[in-house]
Amino acid sequence: MPTFVYMTSCDGCGHCVDICPSDIMHIDPTYRRAYNIEPNMCWECYSCVKACPQNAIDCRGYADFAPLGHSVRVRREEEKGTVSWKVKFRDGREKNFESPIRTTPWGSIKSPQEYEAPNMADLKSEELAHEPEGLNIEGGLPALSPDKFKVGGV
Ligand code: SF4
Ligand code: SF4
């Protein structure tokens, strides 16, 4: 479900612009408010919803699960650390979901500049950044060795 912005709630802070991985949240040059320039290209990641301090971003429900007369509302509740969803079907049924915004405190993740500069030798490594410690694996990534292959087919 792509997002849209309530322009009367938006204050133009630009957090959604900074965080959108699809680069489709833009600030209107005339009104200085954010808008989704291309809903078809929305990843539906809701990073913008989670980042918006004004609760100015909402989403449009898909017609297959929330047809005519429906409403789908998403709301960031920072004090609870959650994102809440309220889905209203046209027959009056309502479903409410709540999910955590993140598992670490807001602002606690280091920015790339705070990490050590990359080592050129790492270019030859098969490990990605922060592997294996980021995966909580001790002793390196699991790998196949010839003695683990079955011989003979059964
Ligand atoms: Fe961008 Fe994700 Fe928001 Fe879509 S849901 S506008 S991709 S941040
Ligand atoms: Fe507007 Fe919210 Fe985007 Fe800030 S994060 S520009 S308030 S929609």
PDB file of C-alpha atoms and ligand atoms in Angstrom:
ATOM      1  CA  MET A   1       0.000   0.000   0.000  1.00  0.00           C
ATOM      2  CA  PRO A   2       1.715   3.180  -1.107  1.00  0.00           C
ATOM      3  CA  THR A   3       1.887   6.118   1.208  1.00  0.00           C
ATOM      4  CA  PHE A   4       0.569   9.647   0.963  1.00  0.00           C
ATOM      5  CA  VAL A   5       1.067  12.771   3.051  1.00  0.00           C
ATOM      6  CA  TYR A   6      -1.555  14.872   4.801  1.00  0.00           C
ATOM      7  CA  MET A   7      -0.149  18.210   3.774  1.00  0.00           C
ATOM      8  CA  THR A   8      -1.964  20.039   6.555  1.00  0.00           C
ATOM      9  CA  SER A   9      -0.135  17.931   9.185  1.00  0.00           C
ATOM     10  CA  CYS A  10       3.292  17.995   7.511  1.00  0.00           C
ATOM     11  CA  ASP A  11       5.743  20.660   8.654  1.00  0.00           C
ATOM     12  CA  GLY A  12       8.278  20.008   5.897  1.00  0.00           C
ATOM     13  CA  CYS A  13      11.005  18.663   8.214  1.00  0.00           C
ATOM     14  CA  GLY A  14      12.266  16.318   5.463  1.00  0.00           C
ATOM     15  CA  HIS A  15      12.824  13.176   7.594  1.00  0.00           C
ATOM     16  CA  CYS A  16      10.747  11.131   5.149  1.00  0.00           C
ATOM     17  CA  VAL A  17      12.791  12.491   2.252  1.00  0.00           C
ATOM     18  CA  ASP A  18      16.033  11.463   3.952  1.00  0.00           C
ATOM     19  CA  ILE A  19      14.896   7.961   4.828  1.00  0.00           C
ATOM     20  CA  CYS A  20      12.936   6.864   1.743  1.00  0.00           C
ATOM     21  CA  PRO A  21      14.924   4.109  -0.004  1.00  0.00           C
ATOM     22  CA  SER A  22      13.023   4.689  -3.232  1.00  0.00           C
ATOM     23  CA  ASP A  23      13.703   8.440  -3.221  1.00  0.00           C
ATOM     24  CA  ILE A  24      10.079   9.223  -3.916  1.00  0.00           C
ATOM     25  CA  MET A  25       9.321  11.439  -0.937  1.00  0.00           C
ATOM     26  CA  HIS A  26       9.951  14.986  -2.076  1.00  0.00           C
ATOM     27  CA  ILE A  27       9.282  18.438  -0.685  1.00  0.00           C
ATOM     28  CA  ASP A  28       6.962  20.490  -2.842  1.00  0.00           C
ATOM     29  CA  PRO A  29       8.967  23.623  -3.756  1.00  0.00           C
ATOM     30  CA  THR A  30       5.922  25.880  -3.555  1.00  0.00           C
ATOM     31  CA  TYR A  31       4.118  24.582  -0.466  1.00  0.00           C
ATOM     32  CA  ARG A  32       7.214  23.280   1.398  1.00  0.00           C
ATOM     33  CA  ARG A  33       5.380  20.108   2.333  1.00  0.00           C
ATOM     34  CA  ALA A  34       6.275  16.514   1.531  1.00  0.00           C
ATOM     35  CA  TYR A  35       4.481  14.374  -1.020  1.00  0.00           C
ATOM     36  CA  ASN A  36       4.945  10.973  -2.593  1.00  0.00           C
ATOM     37  CA  ILE A  37       5.934  11.746  -6.171  1.00  0.00           C
ATOM     38  CA  GLU A  38       5.444   8.221  -7.525  1.00  0.00           C
ATOM     39  CA  PRO A  39       3.232   5.856  -5.491  1.00  0.00           C
ATOM     40  CA  ASN A  40       3.824   3.081  -8.053  1.00  0.00           C
ATOM     41  CA  MET A  41       7.462   2.999  -7.017  1.00  0.00           C
ATOM     42  CA  CYS A  42       6.743   2.803  -3.285  1.00  0.00           C
ATOM     43  CA  TRP A  43       8.479  -0.143  -1.595  1.00  0.00           C
ATOM     44  CA  GLU A  44       5.812  -0.042   1.106  1.00  0.00           C
ATOM     45  CA  CYS A  45       8.555  -0.241   3.677  1.00  0.00           C
ATOM     46  CA  TYR A  46       6.859   2.439   5.830  1.00  0.00           C
ATOM     47  CA  SER A  47      10.196   3.881   6.882  1.00  0.00           C
ATOM     48  CA  CYS A  48       8.655   7.277   6.192  1.00  0.00           C
ATOM     49  CA  VAL A  49       5.695   6.506   8.474  1.00  0.00           C
ATOM     50  CA  LYS A  50       8.066   5.443  11.249  1.00  0.00           C
ATOM     51  CA  ALA A  51      10.252   8.529  10.776  1.00  0.00           C
ATOM     52  CA  CYS A  52       7.544  11.188  10.537  1.00  0.00           C
ATOM     53  CA  PRO A  53       7.299  13.115  13.827  1.00  0.00           C
ATOM     54  CA  GLN A  54       3.956  14.651  12.823  1.00  0.00           C
ATOM     55  CA  ASN A  55       2.057  11.447  11.984  1.00  0.00           C
ATOM     56  CA  ALA A  56       1.469  13.099   8.635  1.00  0.00           C
ATOM     57  CA  ILE A  57       1.944   9.987   6.491  1.00  0.00           C
ATOM     58  CA  ASP A  58      -0.744   7.420   5.867  1.00  0.00           C
ATOM     59  CA  CYS A  59      -1.351   4.680   3.330  1.00  0.00           C
ATOM     60  CA  ARG A  60      -3.971   3.692   0.796  1.00  0.00           C
ATOM     61  CA  GLY A  61      -5.429   0.219   1.224  1.00  0.00           C
ATOM     62  CA  TYR A  62      -5.379  -2.198  -1.674  1.00  0.00           C
ATOM     63  CA  ALA A  63      -8.744  -2.852  -3.257  1.00  0.00           C
ATOM     64  CA  ASP A  64      -8.428  -6.621  -2.830  1.00  0.00           C
ATOM     65  CA  PHE A  65      -8.510  -6.651   0.966  1.00  0.00           C
ATOM     66  CA  ALA A  66     -10.070  -3.315   1.794  1.00  0.00           C
ATOM     67  CA  PRO A  67     -12.549  -2.501  -0.959  1.00  0.00           C
ATOM     68  CA  LEU A  68     -14.993   0.390  -1.352  1.00  0.00           C
ATOM     69  CA  GLY A  69     -15.783   2.120   1.876  1.00  0.00           C
ATOM     70  CA  HIS A  70     -12.748   0.697   3.619  1.00  0.00           C
ATOM     71  CA  SER A  71     -10.123   2.578   5.537  1.00  0.00           C
ATOM     72  CA  VAL A  72      -6.571   1.684   6.461  1.00  0.00           C
ATOM     73  CA  ARG A  73      -4.757   3.872   8.889  1.00  0.00           C
ATOM     74  CA  VAL A  74      -1.209   3.643  10.130  1.00  0.00           C
ATOM     75  CA  ARG A  75       0.126   5.581  13.079  1.00  0.00           C
ATOM     76  CA  ARG A  76       3.518   5.890  14.673  1.00  0.00           C
ATOM     77  CA  GLU A  77       3.414   5.999  18.471  1.00  0.00           C
ATOM     78  CA  GLU A  78       6.895   6.872  19.566  1.00  0.00           C
ATOM     79  CA  GLU A  79       6.168   6.849  23.296  1.00  0.00           C
ATOM     80  CA  LYS A  80       5.077   3.205  23.002  1.00  0.00           C
ATOM     81  CA  GLY A  81       7.730   2.368  20.400  1.00  0.00           C
ATOM     82  CA  THR A  82       5.086   0.935  18.104  1.00  0.00           C
ATOM     83  CA  VAL A  83       3.397   1.374  14.768  1.00  0.00           C
ATOM     84  CA  SER A  84      -0.340   0.702  14.913  1.00  0.00           C
ATOM     85  CA  TRP A  85      -2.561  -0.315  12.035  1.00  0.00           C
ATOM     86  CA  LYS A  86      -6.327   0.060  11.996  1.00  0.00           C
ATOM     87  CA  VAL A  87      -8.097  -1.668   9.109  1.00  0.00           C
ATOM     88  CA  LYS A  88     -11.838  -1.067   8.714  1.00  0.00           C
ATOM     89  CA  PHE A  89     -13.751  -3.219   6.259  1.00  0.00           C
ATOM     90  CA  ARG A  90     -16.884  -1.934   4.581  1.00  0.00           C
ATOM     91  CA  ASP A  91     -19.047  -4.442   6.459  1.00  0.00           C
ATOM     92  CA  GLY A  92     -17.988  -2.715   9.666  1.00  0.00           C
ATOM     93  CA  ARG A  93     -15.410  -5.239  10.837  1.00  0.00           C
ATOM     94  CA  GLU A  94     -12.288  -3.750  12.255  1.00  0.00           C
ATOM     95  CA  LYS A  95      -8.839  -5.205  12.695  1.00  0.00           C
ATOM     96  CA  ASN A  96      -6.080  -3.637  14.736  1.00  0.00           C
ATOM     97  CA  PHE A  97      -2.430  -4.556  14.623  1.00  0.00           C
ATOM     98  CA  GLU A  98       0.516  -3.220  16.546  1.00  0.00           C
ATOM     99  CA  SER A  99       4.163  -3.869  15.802  1.00  0.00           C
ATOM    100  CA  PRO A 100       7.419  -2.596  17.300  1.00  0.00           C
ATOM    101  CA  ILE A 101       9.126   0.248  15.457  1.00  0.00           C
ATOM    102  CA  ARG A 102      12.538  -1.250  16.100  1.00  0.00           C
ATOM    103  CA  THR A 103      14.433  -3.340  18.573  1.00  0.00           C
ATOM    104  CA  THR A 104      17.026  -0.737  19.558  1.00  0.00           C
ATOM    105  CA  PRO A 105      16.412   2.687  21.109  1.00  0.00           C
ATOM    106  CA  TRP A 106      15.767   5.510  18.634  1.00  0.00           C
ATOM    107  CA  GLY A 107      19.053   7.204  17.676  1.00  0.00           C
ATOM    108  CA  SER A 108      21.248   4.426  19.103  1.00  0.00           C
ATOM    109  CA  ILE A 109      22.485   3.025  15.774  1.00  0.00           C
ATOM    110  CA  LYS A 110      25.868   4.361  14.736  1.00  0.00           C
ATOM    111  CA  SER A 111      26.114   6.231  11.472  1.00  0.00           C
ATOM    112  CA  PRO A 112      28.579   4.915   8.843  1.00  0.00           C
ATOM    113  CA  GLN A 113      31.013   7.719   9.702  1.00  0.00           C
ATOM    114  CA  GLU A 114      31.358   6.409  13.251  1.00  0.00           C
ATOM    115  CA  TYR A 115      32.798   3.084  12.096  1.00  0.00           C
ATOM    116  CA  GLU A 116      36.460   2.566  11.279  1.00  0.00           C
ATOM    117  CA  ALA A 117      37.471   3.286   7.709  1.00  0.00           C
ATOM    118  CA  PRO A 118      37.158   0.204   5.473  1.00  0.00           C
ATOM    119  CA  ASN A 119      40.251  -1.943   5.028  1.00  0.00           C
ATOM    120  CA  MET A 120      41.171  -2.513   1.364  1.00  0.00           C
ATOM    121  CA  ALA A 121      42.035  -6.151   2.114  1.00  0.00           C
ATOM    122  CA  ASP A 122      38.351  -6.697   3.005  1.00  0.00           C
ATOM    123  CA  LEU A 123      37.499  -6.366  -0.674  1.00  0.00           C
ATOM    124  CA  LYS A 124      38.869  -9.882  -1.144  1.00  0.00           C
ATOM    125  CA  SER A 125      36.821 -11.307   1.722  1.00  0.00           C
ATOM    126  CA  GLU A 126      33.537 -13.110   1.117  1.00  0.00           C
ATOM    127  CA  GLU A 127      32.128 -11.635   4.306  1.00  0.00           C
ATOM    128  CA  LEU A 128      29.826  -8.644   4.162  1.00  0.00           C
ATOM    129  CA  ALA A 129      30.194  -5.626   6.426  1.00  0.00           C
ATOM    130  CA  HIS A 130      29.801  -6.532  10.118  1.00  0.00           C
ATOM    131  CA  GLU A 131      29.872 -10.261   9.410  1.00  0.00           C
ATOM    132  CA  PRO A 132      30.129 -12.506  11.312  1.00  0.00           C
ATOM    133  CA  GLU A 133      29.708 -10.459  14.522  1.00  0.00           C
ATOM    134  CA  GLY A 134      26.548  -8.783  13.179  1.00  0.00           C
ATOM    135  CA  LEU A 135      25.010 -12.235  12.758  1.00  0.00           C
ATOM    136  CA  ASN A 136      25.906 -13.271  16.313  1.00  0.00           C
ATOM    137  CA  ILE A 137      27.891 -16.220  14.984  1.00  0.00           C
ATOM    138  CA  GLU A 138      31.067 -17.284  16.740  1.00  0.00           C
ATOM    139  CA  GLY A 139      33.972 -18.741  14.825  1.00  0.00           C
ATOM    140  CA  GLY A 140      33.147 -17.465  11.358  1.00  0.00           C
ATOM    141  CA  LEU A 141      30.382 -18.144   8.878  1.00  0.00           C
ATOM    142  CA  PRO A 142      29.183 -21.732   8.425  1.00  0.00           C
ATOM    143  CA  ALA A 143      30.746 -23.272   5.331  1.00  0.00           C
ATOM    144  CA  LEU A 144      30.573 -26.583   3.519  1.00  0.00           C
ATOM    145  CA  SER A 145      33.650 -28.796   3.584  1.00  0.00           C
ATOM    146  CA  PRO A 146      34.278 -31.860   1.369  1.00  0.00           C
ATOM    147  CA  ASP A 147      33.761 -34.279   4.302  1.00  0.00           C
ATOM    148  CA  LYS A 148      30.171 -33.026   4.682  1.00  0.00           C
ATOM    149  CA  PHE A 149      29.142 -34.153   1.183  1.00  0.00           C
ATOM    150  CA  LYS A 150      27.449 -37.523   0.889  1.00  0.00           C
ATOM    151  CA  VAL A 151      29.184 -39.989  -1.359  1.00  0.00           C
ATOM    152  CA  GLY A 152      27.207 -42.608  -3.272  1.00  0.00           C
ATOM    153  CA  GLY A 153      23.813 -41.017  -3.529  1.00  0.00           C
ATOM    154  CA  VAL A 154      21.778 -42.259  -0.463  1.00  0.00           C
TER     155      VAL A 154
HETATM  156 FE1  SF4 B   1       9.502   5.598   0.571  1.00  0.00          FE
HETATM  157 FE2  SF4 B   1       9.119   3.360   1.999  1.00  0.00          FE
HETATM  158 FE3  SF4 B   1       7.661   5.562   2.461  1.00  0.00          FE
HETATM  159 FE4  SF4 B   1       7.265   4.184   0.201  1.00  0.00          FE
HETATM  160  S1  SF4 B   1       6.876   3.466   2.318  1.00  0.00           S
HETATM  161  S2  SF4 B   1       7.422   6.406   0.384  1.00  0.00           S
HETATM  162  S3  SF4 B   1       9.379   3.508  -0.238  1.00  0.00           S
HETATM  163  S4  SF4 B   1       9.887   5.320   2.786  1.00  0.00           S
HETATM  164 FE1  SF4 B   2       6.295  16.118   6.537  1.00  0.00          FE
HETATM  165 FE2  SF4 B   2       6.435  13.994   8.134  1.00  0.00          FE
HETATM  166 FE3  SF4 B   2       7.890  14.097   5.894  1.00  0.00          FE
HETATM  167 FE4  SF4 B   2       8.512  15.668   7.997  1.00  0.00          FE
HETATM  168  S1  SF4 B   2       8.626  13.435   7.931  1.00  0.00           S
HETATM  169  S2  SF4 B   2       8.426  16.272   5.804  1.00  0.00           S
HETATM  170  S3  SF4 B   2       6.454  16.132   8.778  1.00  0.00           S
HETATM  171  S4  SF4 B   2       5.653  14.051   6.031  1.00  0.00           S
END
